[in-house]
PDB file of C-alpha atoms and ligand atoms in Angstrom:
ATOM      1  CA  UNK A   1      -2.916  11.621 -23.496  1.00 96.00           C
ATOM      2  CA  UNK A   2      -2.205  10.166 -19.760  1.00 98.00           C
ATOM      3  CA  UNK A   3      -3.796   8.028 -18.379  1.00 98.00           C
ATOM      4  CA  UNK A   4      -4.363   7.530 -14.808  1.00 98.00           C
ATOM      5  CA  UNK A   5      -3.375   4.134 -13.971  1.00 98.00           C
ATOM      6  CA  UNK A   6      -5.710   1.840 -12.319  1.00 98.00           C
ATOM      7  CA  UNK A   7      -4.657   0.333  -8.802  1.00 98.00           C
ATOM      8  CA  UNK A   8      -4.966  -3.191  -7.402  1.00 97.00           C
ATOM      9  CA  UNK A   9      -8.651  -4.134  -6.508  1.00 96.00           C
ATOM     10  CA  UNK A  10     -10.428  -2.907  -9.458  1.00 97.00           C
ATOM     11  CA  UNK A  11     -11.687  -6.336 -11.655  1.00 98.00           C
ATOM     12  CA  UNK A  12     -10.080  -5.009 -14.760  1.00 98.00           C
ATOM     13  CA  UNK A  13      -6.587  -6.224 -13.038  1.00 98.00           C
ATOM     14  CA  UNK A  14      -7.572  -9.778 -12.328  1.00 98.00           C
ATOM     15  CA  UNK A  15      -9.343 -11.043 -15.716  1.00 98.00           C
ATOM     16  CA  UNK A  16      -7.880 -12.007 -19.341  1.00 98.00           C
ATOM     17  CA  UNK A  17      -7.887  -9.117 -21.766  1.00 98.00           C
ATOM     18  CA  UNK A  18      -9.070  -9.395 -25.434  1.00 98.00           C
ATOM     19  CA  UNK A  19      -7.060 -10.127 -28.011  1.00 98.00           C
ATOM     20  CA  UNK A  20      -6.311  -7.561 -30.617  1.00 98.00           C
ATOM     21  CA  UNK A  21      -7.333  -7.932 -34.507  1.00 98.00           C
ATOM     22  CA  UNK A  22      -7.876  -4.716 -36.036  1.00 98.00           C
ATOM     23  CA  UNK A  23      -4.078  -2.194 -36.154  1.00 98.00           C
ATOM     24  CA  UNK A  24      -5.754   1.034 -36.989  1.00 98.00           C
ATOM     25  CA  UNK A  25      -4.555   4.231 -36.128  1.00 98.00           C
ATOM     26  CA  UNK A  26      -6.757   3.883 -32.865  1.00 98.00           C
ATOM     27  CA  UNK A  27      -4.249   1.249 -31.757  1.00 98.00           C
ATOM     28  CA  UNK A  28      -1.183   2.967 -32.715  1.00 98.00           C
ATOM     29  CA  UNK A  29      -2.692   5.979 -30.805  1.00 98.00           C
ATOM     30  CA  UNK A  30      -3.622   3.704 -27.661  1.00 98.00           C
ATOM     31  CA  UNK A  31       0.353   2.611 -27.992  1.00 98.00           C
ATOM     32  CA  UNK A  32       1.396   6.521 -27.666  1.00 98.00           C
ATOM     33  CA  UNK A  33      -0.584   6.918 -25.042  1.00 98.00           C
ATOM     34  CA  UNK A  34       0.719   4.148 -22.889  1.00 98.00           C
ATOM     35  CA  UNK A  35       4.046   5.249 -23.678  1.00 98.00           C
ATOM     36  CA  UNK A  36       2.989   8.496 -22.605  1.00 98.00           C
ATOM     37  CA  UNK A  37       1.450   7.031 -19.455  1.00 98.00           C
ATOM     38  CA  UNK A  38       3.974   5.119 -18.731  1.00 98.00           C
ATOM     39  CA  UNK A  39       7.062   7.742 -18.397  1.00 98.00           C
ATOM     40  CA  UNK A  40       4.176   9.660 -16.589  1.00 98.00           C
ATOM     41  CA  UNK A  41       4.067   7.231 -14.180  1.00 97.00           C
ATOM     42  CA  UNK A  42       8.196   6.634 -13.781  1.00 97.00           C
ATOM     43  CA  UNK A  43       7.763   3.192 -14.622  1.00 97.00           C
ATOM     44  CA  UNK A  44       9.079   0.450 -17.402  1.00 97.00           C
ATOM     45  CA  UNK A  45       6.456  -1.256 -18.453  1.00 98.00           C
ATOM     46  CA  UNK A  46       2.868  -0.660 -18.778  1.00 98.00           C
ATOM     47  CA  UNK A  47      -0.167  -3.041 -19.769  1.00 99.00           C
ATOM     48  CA  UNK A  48      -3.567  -1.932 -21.041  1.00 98.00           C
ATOM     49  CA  UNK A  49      -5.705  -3.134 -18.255  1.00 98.00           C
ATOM     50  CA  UNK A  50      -3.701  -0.796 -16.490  1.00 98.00           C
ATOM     51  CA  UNK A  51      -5.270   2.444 -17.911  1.00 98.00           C
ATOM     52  CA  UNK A  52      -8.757   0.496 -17.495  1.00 98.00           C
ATOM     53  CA  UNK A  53      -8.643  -0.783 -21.148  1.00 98.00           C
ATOM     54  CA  UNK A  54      -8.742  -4.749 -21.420  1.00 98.00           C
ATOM     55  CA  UNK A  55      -7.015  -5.761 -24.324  1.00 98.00           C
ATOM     56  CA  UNK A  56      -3.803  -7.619 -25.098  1.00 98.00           C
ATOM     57  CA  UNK A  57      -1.470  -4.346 -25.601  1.00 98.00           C
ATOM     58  CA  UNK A  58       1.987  -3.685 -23.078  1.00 99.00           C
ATOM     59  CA  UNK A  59       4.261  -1.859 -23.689  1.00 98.00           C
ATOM     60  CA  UNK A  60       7.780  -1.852 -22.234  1.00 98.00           C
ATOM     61  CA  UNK A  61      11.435   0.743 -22.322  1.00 98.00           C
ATOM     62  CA  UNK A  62      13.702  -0.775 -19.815  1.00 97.00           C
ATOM     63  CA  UNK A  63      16.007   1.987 -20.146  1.00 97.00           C
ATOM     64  CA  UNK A  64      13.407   4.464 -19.432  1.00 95.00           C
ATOM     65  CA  UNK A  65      13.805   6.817 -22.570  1.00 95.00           C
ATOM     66  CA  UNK A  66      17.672   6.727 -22.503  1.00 96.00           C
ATOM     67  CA  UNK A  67      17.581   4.487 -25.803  1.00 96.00           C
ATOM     68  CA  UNK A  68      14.718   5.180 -27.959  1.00 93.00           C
ATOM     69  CA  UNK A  69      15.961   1.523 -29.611  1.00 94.00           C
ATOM     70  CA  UNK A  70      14.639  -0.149 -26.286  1.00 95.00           C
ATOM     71  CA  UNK A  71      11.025   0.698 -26.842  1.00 98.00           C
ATOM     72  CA  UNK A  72       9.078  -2.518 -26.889  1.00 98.00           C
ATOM     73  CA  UNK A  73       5.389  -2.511 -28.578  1.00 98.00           C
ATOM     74  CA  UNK A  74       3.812  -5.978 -27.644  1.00 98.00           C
ATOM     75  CA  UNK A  75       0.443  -6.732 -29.102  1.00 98.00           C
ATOM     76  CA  UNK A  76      -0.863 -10.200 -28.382  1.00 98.00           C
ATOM     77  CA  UNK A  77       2.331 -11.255 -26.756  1.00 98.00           C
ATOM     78  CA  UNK A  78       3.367 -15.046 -25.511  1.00 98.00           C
ATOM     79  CA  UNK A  79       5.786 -15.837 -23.723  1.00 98.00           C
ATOM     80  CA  UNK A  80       7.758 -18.920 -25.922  1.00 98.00           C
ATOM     81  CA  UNK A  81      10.591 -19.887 -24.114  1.00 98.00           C
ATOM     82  CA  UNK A  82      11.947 -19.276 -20.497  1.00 98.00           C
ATOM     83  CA  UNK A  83      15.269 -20.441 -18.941  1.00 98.00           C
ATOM     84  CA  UNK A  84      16.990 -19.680 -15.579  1.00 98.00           C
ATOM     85  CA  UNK A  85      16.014 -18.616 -12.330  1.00 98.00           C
ATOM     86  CA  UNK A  86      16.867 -14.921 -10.777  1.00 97.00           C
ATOM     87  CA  UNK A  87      15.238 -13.505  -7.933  1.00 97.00           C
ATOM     88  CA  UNK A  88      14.798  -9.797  -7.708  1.00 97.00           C
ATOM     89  CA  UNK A  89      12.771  -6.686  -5.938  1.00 96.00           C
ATOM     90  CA  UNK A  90       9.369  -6.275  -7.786  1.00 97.00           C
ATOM     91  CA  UNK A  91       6.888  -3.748  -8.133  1.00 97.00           C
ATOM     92  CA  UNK A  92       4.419  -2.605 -10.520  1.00 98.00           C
ATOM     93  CA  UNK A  93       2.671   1.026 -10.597  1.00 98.00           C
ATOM     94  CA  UNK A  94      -1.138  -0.918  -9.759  1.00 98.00           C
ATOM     95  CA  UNK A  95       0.735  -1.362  -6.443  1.00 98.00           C
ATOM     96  CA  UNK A  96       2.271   1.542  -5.721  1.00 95.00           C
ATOM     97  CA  UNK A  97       5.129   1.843  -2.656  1.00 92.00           C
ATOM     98  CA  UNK A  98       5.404  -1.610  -2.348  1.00 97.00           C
ATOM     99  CA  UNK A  99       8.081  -3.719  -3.859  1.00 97.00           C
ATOM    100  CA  UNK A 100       9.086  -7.925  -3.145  1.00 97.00           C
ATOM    101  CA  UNK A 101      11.178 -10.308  -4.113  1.00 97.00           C
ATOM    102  CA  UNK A 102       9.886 -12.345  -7.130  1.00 98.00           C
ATOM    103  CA  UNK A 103      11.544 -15.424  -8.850  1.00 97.00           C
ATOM    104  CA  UNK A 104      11.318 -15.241 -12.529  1.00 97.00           C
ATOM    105  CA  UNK A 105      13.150 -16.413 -15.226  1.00 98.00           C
ATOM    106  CA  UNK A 106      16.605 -15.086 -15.805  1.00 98.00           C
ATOM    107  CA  UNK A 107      16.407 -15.060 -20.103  1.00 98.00           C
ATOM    108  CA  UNK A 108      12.712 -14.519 -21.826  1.00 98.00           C
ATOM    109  CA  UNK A 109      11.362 -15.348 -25.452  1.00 98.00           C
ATOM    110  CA  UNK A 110       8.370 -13.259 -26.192  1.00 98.00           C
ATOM    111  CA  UNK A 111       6.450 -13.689 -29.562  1.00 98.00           C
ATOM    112  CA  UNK A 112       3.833 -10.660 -30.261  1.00 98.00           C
ATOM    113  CA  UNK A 113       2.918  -8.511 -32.805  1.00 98.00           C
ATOM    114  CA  UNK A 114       3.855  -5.075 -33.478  1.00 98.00           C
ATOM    115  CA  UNK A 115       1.529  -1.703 -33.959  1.00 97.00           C
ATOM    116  CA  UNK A 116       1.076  -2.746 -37.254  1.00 97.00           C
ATOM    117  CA  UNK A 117       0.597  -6.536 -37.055  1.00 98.00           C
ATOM    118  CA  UNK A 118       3.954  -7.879 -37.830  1.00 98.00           C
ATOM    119  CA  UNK A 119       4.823 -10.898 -35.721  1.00 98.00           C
ATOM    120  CA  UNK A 120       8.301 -10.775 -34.280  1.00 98.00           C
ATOM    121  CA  UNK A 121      10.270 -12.078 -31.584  1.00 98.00           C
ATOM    122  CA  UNK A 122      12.130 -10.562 -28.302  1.00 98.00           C
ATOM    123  CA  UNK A 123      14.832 -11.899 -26.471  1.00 98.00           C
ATOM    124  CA  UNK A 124      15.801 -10.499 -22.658  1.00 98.00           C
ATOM    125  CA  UNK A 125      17.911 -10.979 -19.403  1.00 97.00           C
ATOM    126  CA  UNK A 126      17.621  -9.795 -16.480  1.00 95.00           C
ATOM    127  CA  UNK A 127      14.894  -6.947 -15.936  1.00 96.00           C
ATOM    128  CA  UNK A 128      13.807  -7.393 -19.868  1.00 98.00           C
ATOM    129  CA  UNK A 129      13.050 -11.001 -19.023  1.00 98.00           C
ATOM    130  CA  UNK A 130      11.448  -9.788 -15.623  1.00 98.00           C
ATOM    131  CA  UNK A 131       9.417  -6.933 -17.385  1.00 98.00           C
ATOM    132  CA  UNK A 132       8.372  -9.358 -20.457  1.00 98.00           C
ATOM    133  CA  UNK A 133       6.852 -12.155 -18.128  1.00 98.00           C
ATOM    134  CA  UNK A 134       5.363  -8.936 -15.593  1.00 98.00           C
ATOM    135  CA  UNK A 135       3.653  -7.400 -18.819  1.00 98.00           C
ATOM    136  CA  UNK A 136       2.411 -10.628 -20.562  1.00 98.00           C
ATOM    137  CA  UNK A 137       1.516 -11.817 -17.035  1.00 98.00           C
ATOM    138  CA  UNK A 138      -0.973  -8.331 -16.876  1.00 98.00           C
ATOM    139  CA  UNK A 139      -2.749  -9.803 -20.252  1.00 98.00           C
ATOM    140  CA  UNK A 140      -3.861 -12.491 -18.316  1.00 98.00           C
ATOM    141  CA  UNK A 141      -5.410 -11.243 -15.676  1.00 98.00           C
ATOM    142  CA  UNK A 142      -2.145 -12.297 -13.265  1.00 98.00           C
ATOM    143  CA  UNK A 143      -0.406  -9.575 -10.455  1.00 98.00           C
ATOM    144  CA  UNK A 144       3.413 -10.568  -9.471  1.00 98.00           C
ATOM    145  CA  UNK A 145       1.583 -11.228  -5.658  1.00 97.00           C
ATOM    146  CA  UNK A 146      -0.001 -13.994  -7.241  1.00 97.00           C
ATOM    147  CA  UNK A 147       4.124 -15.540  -6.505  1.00 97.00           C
ATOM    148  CA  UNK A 148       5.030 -14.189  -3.073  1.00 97.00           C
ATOM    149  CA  UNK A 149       4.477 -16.013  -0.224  1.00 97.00           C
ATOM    150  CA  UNK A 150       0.506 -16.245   0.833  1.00 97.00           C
ATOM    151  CA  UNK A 151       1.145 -14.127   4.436  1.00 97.00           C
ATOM    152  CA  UNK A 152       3.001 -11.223   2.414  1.00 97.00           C
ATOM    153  CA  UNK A 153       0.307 -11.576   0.050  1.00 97.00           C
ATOM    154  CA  UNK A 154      -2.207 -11.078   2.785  1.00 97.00           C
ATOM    155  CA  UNK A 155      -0.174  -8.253   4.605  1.00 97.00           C
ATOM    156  CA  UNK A 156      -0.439  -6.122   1.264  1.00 97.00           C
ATOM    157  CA  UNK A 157      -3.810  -7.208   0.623  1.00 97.00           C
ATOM    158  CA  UNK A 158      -4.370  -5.650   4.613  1.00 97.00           C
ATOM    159  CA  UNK A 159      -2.668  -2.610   4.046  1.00 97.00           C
ATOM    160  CA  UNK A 160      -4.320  -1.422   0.675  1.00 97.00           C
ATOM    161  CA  UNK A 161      -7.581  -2.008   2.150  1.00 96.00           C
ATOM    162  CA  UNK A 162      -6.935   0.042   4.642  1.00 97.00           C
ATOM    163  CA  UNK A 163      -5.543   2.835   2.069  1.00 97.00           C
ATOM    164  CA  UNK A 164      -8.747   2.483   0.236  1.00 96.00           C
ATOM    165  CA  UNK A 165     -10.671   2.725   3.591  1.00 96.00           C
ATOM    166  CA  UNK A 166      -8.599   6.181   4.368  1.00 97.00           C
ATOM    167  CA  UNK A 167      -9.101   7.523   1.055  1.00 95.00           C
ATOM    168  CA  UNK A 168      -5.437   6.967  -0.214  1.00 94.00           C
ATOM    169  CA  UNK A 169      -5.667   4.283  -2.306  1.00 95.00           C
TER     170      UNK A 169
HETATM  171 ZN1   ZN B   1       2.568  -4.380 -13.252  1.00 66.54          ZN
END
């Protein structure tokens, strides 16, 4: 199933989502549908709170179905280790059209859990490090505009309100 995915100014964006504790079949069903949500959308990574739901699921294919290797499940993710510095165009599909340049870390350590429960670890450069931190950033209630400058912040902040005012937001 697709999901529509939710756009900046609705609450579910901006607060912590639950942790996960029971990997049923509902969850491994919730993880297909982001997936499927995801692609939908033409994007790389997807969180929960996203498609309205507020719990600690992302999920995240870099190489946008080229390698089905690349597909990253993260349940209850933390980031454990960060190193570097690269700065690089952002977006993310709650903020459609507009993109800016975000420093994150250049190499990412994630810890989560899988579908099924299983702890593991993932390493990334570059955009996996990018997307990892984006994602796990989502769980916690936090946008990427939360690290550009405070007047772009406010220019964006501006110009959805006046989408949502128009009716295209
Ligand atoms: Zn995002």
């Amino acid at each position: 199933m697709i999901y529509p995915i939710v756009k900046f100014g609705d609450p579910v964006l901006e607060k912590p989502a639950a942790p996960i504790t029971v990997f049923d079949d509902e969850l491994r069903k919730l993880v297909d549908d982001m997936f499927e949500s995801m692609y939908a959308a033409h994007g790389v990574g997807l969180a929960a709170p996203q498609i309205g739901i507020s719990k600690r699921v992302a999920v995240i294919d870099v190489t946008f179905k080229e390698d089905p290797e690349a597909k990253i499940v993260l349940v209850n993710p933390e980031i454990i280790h960060t190193e570097g510095r690269l700065t690089s165009n952002e977006g993310c599909l709650s903020l459609p059209e507009f993109r800016e340049k975000v420093t994150r870390p250049s190499k990412v350590t994630a810890r989560a859990q899988n579908a099924e429960g299983k702890t593991f670890e993932v390493t990334g450069d570059d955009l996996l490090a990018r997307a990892l931190v984006h994602e796990t950033d989502h769980l916690n209630g936090n946008l990427y505009i939360n690290y550009i400058s405070a007047l772009k912040r406010d220019l964006i902040k501006r110009k959805v309100r006046k989408l949502m005012k128009e009716g295209e937001w």
